[in-house]
Tab-separated table of N, CA, C and O in Angstrom:
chain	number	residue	atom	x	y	z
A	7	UNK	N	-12.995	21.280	10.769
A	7	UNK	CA	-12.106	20.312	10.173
A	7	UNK	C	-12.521	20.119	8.706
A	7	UNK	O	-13.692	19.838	8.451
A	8	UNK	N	-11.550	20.267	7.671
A	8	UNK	CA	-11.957	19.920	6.564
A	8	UNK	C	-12.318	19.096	5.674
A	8	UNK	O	-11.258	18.474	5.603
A	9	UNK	N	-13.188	18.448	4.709
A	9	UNK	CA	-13.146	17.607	4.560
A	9	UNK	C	-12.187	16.447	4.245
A	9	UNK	O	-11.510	16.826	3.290
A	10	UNK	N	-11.707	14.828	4.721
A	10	UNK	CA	-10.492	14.573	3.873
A	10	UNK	C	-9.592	14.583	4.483
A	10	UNK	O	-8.528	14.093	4.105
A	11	UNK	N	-9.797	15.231	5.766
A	11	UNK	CA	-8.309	15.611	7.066
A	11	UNK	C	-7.869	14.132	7.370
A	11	UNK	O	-6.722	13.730	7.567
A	12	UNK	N	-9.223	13.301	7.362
A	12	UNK	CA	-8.400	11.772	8.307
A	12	UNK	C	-7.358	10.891	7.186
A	12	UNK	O	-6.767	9.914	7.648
A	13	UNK	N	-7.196	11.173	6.046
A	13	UNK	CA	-5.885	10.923	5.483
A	13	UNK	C	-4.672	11.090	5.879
A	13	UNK	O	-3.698	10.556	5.349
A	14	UNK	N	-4.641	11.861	6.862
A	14	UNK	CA	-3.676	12.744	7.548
A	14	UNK	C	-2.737	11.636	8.048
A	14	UNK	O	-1.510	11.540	8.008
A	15	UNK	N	-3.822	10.724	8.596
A	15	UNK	CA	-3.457	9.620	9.642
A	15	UNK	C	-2.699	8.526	8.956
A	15	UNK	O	-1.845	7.816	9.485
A	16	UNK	N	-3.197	8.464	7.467
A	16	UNK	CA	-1.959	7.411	6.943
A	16	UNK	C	-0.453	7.866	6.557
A	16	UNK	O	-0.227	8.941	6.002
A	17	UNK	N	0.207	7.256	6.786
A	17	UNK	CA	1.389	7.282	6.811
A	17	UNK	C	2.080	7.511	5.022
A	17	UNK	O	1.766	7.072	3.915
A	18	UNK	N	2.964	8.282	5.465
A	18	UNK	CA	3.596	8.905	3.781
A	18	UNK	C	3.908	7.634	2.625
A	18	UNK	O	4.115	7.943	1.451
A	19	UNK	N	3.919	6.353	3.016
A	19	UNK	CA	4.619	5.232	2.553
A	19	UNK	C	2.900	5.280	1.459
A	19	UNK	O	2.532	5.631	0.337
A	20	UNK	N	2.399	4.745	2.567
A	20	UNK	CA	0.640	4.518	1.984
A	20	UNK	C	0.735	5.156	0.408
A	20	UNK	O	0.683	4.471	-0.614
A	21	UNK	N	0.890	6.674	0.464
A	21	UNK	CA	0.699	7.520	-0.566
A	21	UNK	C	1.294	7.033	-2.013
A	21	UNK	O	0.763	6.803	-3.100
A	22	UNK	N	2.994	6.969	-1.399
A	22	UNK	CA	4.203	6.107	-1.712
A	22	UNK	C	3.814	5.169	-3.017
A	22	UNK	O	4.102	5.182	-4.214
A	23	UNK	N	2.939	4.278	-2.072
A	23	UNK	CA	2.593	3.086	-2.487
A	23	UNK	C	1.750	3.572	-3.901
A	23	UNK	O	2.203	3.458	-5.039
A	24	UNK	N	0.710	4.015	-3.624
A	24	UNK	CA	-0.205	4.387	-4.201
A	24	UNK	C	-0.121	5.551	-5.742
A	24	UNK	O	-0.849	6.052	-6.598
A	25	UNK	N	1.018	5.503	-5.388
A	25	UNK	CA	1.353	7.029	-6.707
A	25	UNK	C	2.575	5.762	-7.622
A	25	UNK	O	2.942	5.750	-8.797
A	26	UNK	N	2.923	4.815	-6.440
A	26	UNK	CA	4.092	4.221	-7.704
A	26	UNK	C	3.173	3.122	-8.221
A	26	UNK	O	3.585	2.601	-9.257
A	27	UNK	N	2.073	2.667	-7.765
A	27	UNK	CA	1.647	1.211	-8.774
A	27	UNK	C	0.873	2.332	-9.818
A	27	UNK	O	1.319	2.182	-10.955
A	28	UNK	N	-0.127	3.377	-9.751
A	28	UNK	CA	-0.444	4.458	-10.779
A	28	UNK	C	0.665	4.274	-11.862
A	28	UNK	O	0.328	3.985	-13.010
A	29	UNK	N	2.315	4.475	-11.446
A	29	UNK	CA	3.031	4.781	-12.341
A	29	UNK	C	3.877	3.819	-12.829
A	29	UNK	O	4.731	4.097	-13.672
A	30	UNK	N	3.696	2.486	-12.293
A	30	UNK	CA	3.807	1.319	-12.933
A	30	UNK	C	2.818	0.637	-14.044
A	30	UNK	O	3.011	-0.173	-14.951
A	31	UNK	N	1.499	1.438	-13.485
A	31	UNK	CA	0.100	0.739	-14.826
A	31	UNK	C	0.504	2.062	-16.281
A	31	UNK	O	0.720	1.869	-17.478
A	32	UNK	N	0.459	3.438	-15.404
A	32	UNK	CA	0.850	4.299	-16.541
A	32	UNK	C	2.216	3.749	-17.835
A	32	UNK	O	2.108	3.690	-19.060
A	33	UNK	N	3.370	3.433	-16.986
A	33	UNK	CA	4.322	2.918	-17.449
A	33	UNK	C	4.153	1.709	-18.993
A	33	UNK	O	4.435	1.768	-20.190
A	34	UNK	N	3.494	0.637	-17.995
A	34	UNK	CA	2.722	-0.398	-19.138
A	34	UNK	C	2.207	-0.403	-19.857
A	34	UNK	O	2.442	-1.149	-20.807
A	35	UNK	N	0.993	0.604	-19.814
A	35	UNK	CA	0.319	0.875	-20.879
A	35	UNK	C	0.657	1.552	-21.842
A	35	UNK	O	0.281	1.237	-22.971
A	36	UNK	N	1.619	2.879	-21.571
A	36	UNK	CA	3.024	3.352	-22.267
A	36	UNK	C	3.389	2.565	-23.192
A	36	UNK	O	3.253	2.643	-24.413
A	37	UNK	N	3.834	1.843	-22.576
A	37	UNK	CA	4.729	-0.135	-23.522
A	37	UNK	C	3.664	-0.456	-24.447
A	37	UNK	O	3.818	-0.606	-25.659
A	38	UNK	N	3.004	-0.516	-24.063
A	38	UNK	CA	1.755	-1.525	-24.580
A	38	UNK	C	1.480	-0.445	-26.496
A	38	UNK	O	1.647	-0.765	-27.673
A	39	UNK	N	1.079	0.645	-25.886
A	39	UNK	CA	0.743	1.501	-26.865
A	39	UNK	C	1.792	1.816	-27.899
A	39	UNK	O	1.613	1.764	-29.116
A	40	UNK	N	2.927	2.153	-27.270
A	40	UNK	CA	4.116	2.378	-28.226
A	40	UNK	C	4.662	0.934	-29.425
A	40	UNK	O	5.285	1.044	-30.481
A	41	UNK	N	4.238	-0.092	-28.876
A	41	UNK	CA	4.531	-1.734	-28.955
A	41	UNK	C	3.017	-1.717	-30.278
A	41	UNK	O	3.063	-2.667	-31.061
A	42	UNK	N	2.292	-1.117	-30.398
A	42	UNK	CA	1.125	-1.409	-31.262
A	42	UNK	C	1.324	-0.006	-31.985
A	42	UNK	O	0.452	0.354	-32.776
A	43	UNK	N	2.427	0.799	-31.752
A	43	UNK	CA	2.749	2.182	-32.550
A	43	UNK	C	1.032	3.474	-32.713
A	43	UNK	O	0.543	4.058	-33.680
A	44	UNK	N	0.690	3.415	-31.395
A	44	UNK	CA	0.125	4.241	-30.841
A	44	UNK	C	0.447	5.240	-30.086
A	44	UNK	O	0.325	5.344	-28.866
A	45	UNK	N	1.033	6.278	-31.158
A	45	UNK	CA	1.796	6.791	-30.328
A	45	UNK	C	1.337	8.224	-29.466
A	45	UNK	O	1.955	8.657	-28.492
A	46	UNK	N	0.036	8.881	-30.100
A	46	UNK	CA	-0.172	9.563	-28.988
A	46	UNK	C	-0.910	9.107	-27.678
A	46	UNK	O	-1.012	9.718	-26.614
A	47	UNK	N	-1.448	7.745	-28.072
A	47	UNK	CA	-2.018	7.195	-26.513
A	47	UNK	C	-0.194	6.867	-25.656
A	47	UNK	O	-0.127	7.336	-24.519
A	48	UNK	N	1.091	6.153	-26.159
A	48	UNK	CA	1.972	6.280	-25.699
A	48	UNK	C	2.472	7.352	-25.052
A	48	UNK	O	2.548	7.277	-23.825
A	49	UNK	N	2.917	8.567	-25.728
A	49	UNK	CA	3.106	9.533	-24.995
A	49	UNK	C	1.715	10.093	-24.101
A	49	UNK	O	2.078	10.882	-23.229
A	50	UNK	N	0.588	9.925	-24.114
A	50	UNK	CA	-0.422	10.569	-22.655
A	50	UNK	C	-0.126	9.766	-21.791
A	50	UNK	O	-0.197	10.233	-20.654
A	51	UNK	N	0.326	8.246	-21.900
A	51	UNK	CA	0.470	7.520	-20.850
A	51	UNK	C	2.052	7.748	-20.166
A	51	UNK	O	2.267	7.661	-18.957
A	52	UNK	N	2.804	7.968	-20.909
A	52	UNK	CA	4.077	8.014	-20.402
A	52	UNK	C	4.171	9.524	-19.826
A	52	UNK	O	4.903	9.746	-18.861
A	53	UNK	N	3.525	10.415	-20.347
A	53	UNK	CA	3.211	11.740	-19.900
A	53	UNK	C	2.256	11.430	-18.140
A	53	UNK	O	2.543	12.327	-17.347
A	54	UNK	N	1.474	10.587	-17.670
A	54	UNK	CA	1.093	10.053	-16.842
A	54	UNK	C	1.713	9.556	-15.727
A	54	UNK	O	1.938	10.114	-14.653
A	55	UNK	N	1.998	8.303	-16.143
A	55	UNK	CA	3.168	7.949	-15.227
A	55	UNK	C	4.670	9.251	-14.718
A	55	UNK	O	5.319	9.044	-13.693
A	56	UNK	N	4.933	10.347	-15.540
A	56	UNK	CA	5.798	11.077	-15.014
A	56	UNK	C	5.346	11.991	-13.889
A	56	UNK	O	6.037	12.291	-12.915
A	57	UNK	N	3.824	12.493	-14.189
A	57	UNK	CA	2.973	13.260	-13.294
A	57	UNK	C	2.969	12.148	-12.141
A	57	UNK	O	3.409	12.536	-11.059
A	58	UNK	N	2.678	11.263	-12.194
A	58	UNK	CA	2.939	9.926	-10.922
A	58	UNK	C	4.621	10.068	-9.583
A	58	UNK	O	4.773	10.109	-8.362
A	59	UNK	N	5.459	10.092	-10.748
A	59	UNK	CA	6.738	10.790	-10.461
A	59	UNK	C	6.882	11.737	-9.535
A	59	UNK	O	7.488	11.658	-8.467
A	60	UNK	N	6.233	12.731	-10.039
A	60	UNK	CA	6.463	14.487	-9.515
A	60	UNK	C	5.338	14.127	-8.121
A	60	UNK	O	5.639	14.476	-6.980
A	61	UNK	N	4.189	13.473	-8.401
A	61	UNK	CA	3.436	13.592	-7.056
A	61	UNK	C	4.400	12.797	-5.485
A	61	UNK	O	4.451	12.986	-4.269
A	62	UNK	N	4.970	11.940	-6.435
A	62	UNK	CA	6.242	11.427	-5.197
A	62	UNK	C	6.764	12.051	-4.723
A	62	UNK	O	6.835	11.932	-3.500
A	63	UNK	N	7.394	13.011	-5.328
A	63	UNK	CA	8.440	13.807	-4.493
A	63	UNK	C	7.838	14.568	-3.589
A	63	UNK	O	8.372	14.717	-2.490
A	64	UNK	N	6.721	15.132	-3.867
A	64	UNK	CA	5.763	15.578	-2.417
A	64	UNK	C	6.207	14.572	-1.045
A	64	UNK	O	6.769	14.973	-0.026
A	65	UNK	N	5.874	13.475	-1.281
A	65	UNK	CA	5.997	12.439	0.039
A	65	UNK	C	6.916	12.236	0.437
A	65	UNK	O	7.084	11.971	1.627
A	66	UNK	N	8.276	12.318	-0.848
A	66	UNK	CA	9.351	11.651	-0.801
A	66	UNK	C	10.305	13.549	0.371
A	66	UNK	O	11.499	13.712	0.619
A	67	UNK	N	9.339	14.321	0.668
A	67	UNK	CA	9.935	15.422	0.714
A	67	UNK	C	10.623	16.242	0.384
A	67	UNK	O	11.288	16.931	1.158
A	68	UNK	N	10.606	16.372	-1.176
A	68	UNK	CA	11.893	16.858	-2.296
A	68	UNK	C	11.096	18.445	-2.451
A	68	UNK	O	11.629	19.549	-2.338
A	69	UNK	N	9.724	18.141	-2.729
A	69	UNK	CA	9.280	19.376	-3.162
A	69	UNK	C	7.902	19.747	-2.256
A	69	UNK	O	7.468	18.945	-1.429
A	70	UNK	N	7.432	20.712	-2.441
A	70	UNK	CA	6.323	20.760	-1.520
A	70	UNK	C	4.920	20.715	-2.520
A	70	UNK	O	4.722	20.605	-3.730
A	71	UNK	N	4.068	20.865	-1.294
A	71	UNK	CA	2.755	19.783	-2.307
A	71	UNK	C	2.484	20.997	-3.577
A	71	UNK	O	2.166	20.551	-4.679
A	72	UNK	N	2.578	22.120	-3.454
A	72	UNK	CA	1.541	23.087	-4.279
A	72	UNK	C	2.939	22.985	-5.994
A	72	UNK	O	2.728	23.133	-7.197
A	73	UNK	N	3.707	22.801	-5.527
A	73	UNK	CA	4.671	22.627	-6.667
A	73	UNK	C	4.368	21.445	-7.318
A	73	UNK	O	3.802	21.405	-8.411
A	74	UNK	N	4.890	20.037	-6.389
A	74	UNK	CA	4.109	18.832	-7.243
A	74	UNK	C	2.916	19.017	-7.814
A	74	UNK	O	2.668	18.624	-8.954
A	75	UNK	N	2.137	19.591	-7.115
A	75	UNK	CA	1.255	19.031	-7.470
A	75	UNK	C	0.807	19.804	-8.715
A	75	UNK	O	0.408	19.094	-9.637
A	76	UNK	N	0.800	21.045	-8.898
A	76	UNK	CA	0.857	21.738	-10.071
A	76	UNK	C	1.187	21.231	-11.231
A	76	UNK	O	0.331	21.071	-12.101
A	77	UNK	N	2.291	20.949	-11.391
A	77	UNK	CA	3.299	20.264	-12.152
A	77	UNK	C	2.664	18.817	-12.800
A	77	UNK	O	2.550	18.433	-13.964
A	78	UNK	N	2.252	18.105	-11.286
A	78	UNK	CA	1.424	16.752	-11.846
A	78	UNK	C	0.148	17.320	-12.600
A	78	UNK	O	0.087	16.556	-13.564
A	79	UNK	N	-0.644	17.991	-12.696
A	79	UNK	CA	-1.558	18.695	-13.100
A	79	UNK	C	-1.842	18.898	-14.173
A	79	UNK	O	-2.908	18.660	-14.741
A	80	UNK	N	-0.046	19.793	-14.921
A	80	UNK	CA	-0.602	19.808	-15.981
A	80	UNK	C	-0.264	18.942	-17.051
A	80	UNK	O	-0.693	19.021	-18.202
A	81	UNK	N	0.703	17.930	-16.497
A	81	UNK	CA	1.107	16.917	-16.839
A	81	UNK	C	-0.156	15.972	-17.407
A	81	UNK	O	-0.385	15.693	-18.584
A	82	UNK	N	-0.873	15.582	-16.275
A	82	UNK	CA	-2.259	15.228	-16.451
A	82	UNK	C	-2.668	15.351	-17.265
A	82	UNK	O	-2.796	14.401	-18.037
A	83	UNK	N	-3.260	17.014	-17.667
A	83	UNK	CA	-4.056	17.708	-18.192
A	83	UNK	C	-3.771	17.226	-19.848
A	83	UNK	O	-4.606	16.817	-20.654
A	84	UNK	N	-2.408	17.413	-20.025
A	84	UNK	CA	-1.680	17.149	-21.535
A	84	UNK	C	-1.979	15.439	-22.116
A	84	UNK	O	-2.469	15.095	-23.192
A	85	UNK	N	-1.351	14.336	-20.660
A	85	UNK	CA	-1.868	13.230	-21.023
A	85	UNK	C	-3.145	12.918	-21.526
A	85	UNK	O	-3.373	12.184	-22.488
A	86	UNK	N	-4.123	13.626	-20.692
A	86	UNK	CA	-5.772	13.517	-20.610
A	86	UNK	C	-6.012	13.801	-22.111
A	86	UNK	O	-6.720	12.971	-22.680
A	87	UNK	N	-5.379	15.193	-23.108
A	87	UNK	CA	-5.931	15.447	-24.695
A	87	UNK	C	-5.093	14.529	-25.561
A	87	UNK	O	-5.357	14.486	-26.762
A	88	UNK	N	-3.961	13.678	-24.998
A	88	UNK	CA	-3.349	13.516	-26.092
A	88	UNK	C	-4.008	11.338	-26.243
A	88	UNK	O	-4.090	10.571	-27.203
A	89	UNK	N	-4.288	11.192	-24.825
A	89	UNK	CA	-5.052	9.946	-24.723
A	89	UNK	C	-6.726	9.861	-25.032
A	89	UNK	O	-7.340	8.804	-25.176
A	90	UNK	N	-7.112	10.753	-25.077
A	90	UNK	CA	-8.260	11.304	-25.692
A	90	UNK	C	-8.205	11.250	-27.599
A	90	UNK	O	-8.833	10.621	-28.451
A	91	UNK	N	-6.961	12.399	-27.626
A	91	UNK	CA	-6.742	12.220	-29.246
A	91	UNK	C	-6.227	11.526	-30.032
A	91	UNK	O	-6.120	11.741	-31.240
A	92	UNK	N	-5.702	10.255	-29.192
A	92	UNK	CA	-5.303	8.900	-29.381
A	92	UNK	C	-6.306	8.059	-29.609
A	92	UNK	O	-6.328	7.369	-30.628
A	93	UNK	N	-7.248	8.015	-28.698
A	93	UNK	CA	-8.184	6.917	-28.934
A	93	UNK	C	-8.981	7.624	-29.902
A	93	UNK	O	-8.650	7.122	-30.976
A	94	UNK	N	-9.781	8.443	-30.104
A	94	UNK	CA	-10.586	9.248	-31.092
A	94	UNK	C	-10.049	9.418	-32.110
A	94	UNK	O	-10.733	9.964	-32.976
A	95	UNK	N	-8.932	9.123	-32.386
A	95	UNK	CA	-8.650	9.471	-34.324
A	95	UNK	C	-8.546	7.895	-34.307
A	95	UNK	O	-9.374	7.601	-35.170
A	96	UNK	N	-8.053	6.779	-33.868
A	96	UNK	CA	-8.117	5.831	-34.240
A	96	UNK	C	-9.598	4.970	-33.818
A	96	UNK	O	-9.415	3.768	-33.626
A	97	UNK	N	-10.909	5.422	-33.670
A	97	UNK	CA	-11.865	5.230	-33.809
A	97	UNK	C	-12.290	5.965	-35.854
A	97	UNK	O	-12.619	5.405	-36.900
A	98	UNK	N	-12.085	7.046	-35.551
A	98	UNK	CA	-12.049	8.139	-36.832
A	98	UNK	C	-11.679	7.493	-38.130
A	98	UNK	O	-12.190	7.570	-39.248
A	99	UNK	N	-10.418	6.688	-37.564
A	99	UNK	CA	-9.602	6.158	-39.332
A	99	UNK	C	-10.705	4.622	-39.722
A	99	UNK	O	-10.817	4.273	-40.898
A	100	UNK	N	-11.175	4.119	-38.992
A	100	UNK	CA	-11.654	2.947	-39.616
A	100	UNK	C	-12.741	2.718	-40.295
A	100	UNK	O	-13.863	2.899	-39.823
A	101	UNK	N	-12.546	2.358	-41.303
A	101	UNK	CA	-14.095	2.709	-41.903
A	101	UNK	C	-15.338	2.035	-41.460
A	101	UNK	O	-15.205	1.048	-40.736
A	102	UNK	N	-17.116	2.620	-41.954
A	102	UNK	CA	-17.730	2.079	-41.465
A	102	UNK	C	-17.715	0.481	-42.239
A	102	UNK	O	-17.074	0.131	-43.230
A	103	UNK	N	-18.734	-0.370	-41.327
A	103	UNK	CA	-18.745	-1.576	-41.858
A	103	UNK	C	-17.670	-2.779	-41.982
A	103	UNK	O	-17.867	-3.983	-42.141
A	104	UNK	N	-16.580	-2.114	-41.868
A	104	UNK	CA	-15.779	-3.094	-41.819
A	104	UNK	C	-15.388	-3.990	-41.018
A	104	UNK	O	-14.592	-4.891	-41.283
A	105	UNK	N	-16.032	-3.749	-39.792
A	105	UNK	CA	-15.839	-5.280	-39.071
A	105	UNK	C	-17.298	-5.532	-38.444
A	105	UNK	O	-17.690	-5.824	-37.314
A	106	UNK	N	-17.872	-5.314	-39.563
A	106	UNK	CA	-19.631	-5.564	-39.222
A	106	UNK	C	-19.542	-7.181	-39.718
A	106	UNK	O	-18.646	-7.608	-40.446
A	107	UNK	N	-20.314	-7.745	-39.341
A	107	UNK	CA	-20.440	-9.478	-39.330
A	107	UNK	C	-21.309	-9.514	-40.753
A	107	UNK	O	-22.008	-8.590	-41.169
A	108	UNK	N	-21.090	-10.851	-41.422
A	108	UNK	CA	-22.274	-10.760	-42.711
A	108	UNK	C	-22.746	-12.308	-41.938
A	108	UNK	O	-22.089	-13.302	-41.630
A	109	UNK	N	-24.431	-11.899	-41.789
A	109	UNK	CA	-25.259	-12.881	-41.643
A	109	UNK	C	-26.040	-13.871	-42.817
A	109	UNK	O	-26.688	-13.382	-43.743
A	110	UNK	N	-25.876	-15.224	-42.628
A	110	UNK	CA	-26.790	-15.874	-43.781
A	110	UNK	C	-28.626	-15.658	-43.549
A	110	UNK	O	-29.144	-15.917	-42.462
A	111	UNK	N	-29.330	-15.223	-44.585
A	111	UNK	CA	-30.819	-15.751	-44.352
A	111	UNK	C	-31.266	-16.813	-43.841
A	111	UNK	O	-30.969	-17.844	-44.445
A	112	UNK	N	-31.921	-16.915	-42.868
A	112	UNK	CA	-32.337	-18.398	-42.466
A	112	UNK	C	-33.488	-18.561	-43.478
A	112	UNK	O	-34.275	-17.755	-43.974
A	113	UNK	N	-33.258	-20.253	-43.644
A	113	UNK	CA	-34.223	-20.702	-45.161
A	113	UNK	C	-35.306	-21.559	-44.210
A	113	UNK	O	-36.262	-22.135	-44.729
C-alpha cells in the first residue's frame, strides 16, 4: 500500500473544500497586491488561485488527475518566480537606512 492511500477515504467534497478556500486566500491576496500596485506579486497570486481552479476539476470530474494536475504545476511553478520576483525587487528598490530609527545619546 502506498504511502498516503488513506486519503482515499475522504470524500471528493473534503478536497473541494480545500482547493477552493486555497483559491479564495490566493484570490485576496491577488486584490490586496494589485490594490498596493504590486503587480508581479498580483499576477503570482492570481496565477495561484487559477492553478487552485484546474486542481478542482480533478474532483469536480472534468479532467483527470495527471492533466490537472500538470497544468496546476506549472501554473504554480510561474506564480512561485513571479511572487518571489515580486517580493525581491521590492526589498532591492529601497534604500539602505531609510527606515532605520535615529536614537538620542543618553546624557
Amino acid at each position: 500500500m502506498p504511502f498516503g492511500s488513506f486519503l482515499n477515504a475522504f470524500p471528493p467534497a473534503f478536497f473541494l473544500v480545500v482547493h477552493l478556500s486555497a483559491f479564495v486566500i490566493g484570490a485576496y491576496f491577488a486584490s490586496r497586491a494589485f490594490a498596493t500596485n504590486a503587480r508581479p506579486l498580483g499576477w503570482g497570486f492570481t496565477l495561484f488561485a487559477i492553478a487552485e481552479l484546474f486542481y478542482m476539476t480533478y474532483h469536480l470530474d472534468w479532467t483527470v488527475f495527471l492533466f490537472a494536475h500538470t497544468i496546476s504545476e506549472v501554473l504554480d511553478l510561474v506564480a512561485f518566480v513571479l511572487i518571489f520576483a515580486g517580493a525581491a525587487g521590492s526589498l532591492l528598490v529601497r534604500s539602505p537606512g531609510t527606515h532605520a530609527a535615529k536614537v538620542q545619546p543618553v546624557r
